[in-house]
PDB file of C-alpha atoms in Angstrom:
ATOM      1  CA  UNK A   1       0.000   0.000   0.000  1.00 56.00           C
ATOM      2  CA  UNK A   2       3.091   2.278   1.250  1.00 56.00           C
ATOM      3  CA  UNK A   3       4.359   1.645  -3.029  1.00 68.00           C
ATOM      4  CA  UNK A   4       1.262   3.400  -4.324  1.00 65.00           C
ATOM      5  CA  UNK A   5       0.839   5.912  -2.028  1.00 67.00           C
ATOM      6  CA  UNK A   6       4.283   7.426  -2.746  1.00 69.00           C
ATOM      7  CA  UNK A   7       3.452   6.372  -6.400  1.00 68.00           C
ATOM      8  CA  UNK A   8       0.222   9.029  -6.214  1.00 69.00           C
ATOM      9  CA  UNK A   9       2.573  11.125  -4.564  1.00 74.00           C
ATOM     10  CA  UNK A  10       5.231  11.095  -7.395  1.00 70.00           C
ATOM     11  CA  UNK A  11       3.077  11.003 -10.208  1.00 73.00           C
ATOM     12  CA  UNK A  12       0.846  14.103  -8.889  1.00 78.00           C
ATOM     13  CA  UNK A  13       4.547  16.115  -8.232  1.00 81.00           C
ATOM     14  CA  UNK A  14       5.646  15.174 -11.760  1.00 79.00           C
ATOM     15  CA  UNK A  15       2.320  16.593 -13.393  1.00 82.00           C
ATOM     16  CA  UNK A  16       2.127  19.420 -11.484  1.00 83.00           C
ATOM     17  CA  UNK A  17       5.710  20.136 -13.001  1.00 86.00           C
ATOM     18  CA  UNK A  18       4.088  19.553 -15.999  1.00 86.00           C
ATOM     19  CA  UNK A  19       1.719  21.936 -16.042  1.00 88.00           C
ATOM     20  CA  UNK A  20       4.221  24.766 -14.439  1.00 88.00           C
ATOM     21  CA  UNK A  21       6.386  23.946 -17.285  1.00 88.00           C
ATOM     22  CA  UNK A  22       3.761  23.986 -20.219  1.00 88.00           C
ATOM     23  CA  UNK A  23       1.927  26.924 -18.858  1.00 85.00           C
ATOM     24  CA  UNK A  24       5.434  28.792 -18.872  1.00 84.00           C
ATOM     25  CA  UNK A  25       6.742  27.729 -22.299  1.00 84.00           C
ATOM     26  CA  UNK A  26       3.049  29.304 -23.428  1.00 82.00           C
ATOM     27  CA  UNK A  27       3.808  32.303 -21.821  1.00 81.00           C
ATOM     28  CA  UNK A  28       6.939  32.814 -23.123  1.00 79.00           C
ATOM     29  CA  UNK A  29       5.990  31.547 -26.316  1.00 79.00           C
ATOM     30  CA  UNK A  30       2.539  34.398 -26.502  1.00 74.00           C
ATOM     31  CA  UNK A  31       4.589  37.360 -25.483  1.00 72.00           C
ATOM     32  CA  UNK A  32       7.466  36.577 -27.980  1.00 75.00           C
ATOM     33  CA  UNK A  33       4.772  35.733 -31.040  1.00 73.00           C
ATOM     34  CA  UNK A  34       3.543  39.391 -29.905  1.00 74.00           C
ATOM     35  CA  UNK A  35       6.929  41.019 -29.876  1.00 74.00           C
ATOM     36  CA  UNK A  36       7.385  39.232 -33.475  1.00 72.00           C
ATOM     37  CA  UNK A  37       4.024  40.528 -34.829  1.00 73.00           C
ATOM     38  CA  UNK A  38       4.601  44.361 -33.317  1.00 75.00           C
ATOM     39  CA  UNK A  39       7.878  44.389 -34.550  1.00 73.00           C
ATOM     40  CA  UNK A  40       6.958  42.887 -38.256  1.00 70.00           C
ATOM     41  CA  UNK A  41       4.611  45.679 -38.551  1.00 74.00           C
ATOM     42  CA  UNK A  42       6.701  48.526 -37.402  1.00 70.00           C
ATOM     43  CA  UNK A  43       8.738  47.364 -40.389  1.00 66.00           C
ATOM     44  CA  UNK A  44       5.834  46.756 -42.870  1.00 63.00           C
ATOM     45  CA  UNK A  45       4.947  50.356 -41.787  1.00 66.00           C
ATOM     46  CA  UNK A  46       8.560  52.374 -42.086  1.00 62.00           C
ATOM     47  CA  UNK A  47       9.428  53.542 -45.963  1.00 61.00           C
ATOM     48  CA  UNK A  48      13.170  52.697 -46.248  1.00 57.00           C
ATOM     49  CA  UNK A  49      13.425  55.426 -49.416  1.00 58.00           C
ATOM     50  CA  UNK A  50      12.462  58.048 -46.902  1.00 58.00           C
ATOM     51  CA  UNK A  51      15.068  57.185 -44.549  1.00 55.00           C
ATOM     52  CA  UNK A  52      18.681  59.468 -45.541  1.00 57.00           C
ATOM     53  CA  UNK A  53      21.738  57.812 -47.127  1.00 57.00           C
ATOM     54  CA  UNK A  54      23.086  58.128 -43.322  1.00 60.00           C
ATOM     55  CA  UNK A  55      19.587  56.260 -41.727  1.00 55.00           C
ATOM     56  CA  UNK A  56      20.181  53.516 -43.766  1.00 55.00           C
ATOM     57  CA  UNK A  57      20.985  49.947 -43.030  1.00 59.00           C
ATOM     58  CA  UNK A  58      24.269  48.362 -44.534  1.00 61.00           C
ATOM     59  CA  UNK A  59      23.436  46.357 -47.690  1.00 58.00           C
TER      60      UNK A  59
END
């Protein structure tokens, strides 16, 4: 009985780990898809032939 007891006990500490760790990789994974989109259309929205010769990126 003691063998599935701390059985219970390991499985529920290993899925609670689980979900920590999933619910953090979504997290991360939703703020940097934001970051990503915000920062695709700041670019979509800039006109690189108004930017001066000096403004401009390396080719």
């Amino acid at each position: 009985m003691l063998e599935i007891i701390a059985l219970h006990s390991y499985v529920s500490t290993g899925l609670a780990a689980l979900v920590k760790l999933v619910t953090l990789v979504l997290r991360f994974t939703k703020e940097n898809v934001s970051f990503v989109s915000r920062a695709l259309l700041h670019v979509h929205s800039t006109d690189l032939r108004s930017l001066t010769p000096d403004d401009r990126p390396p080719s």
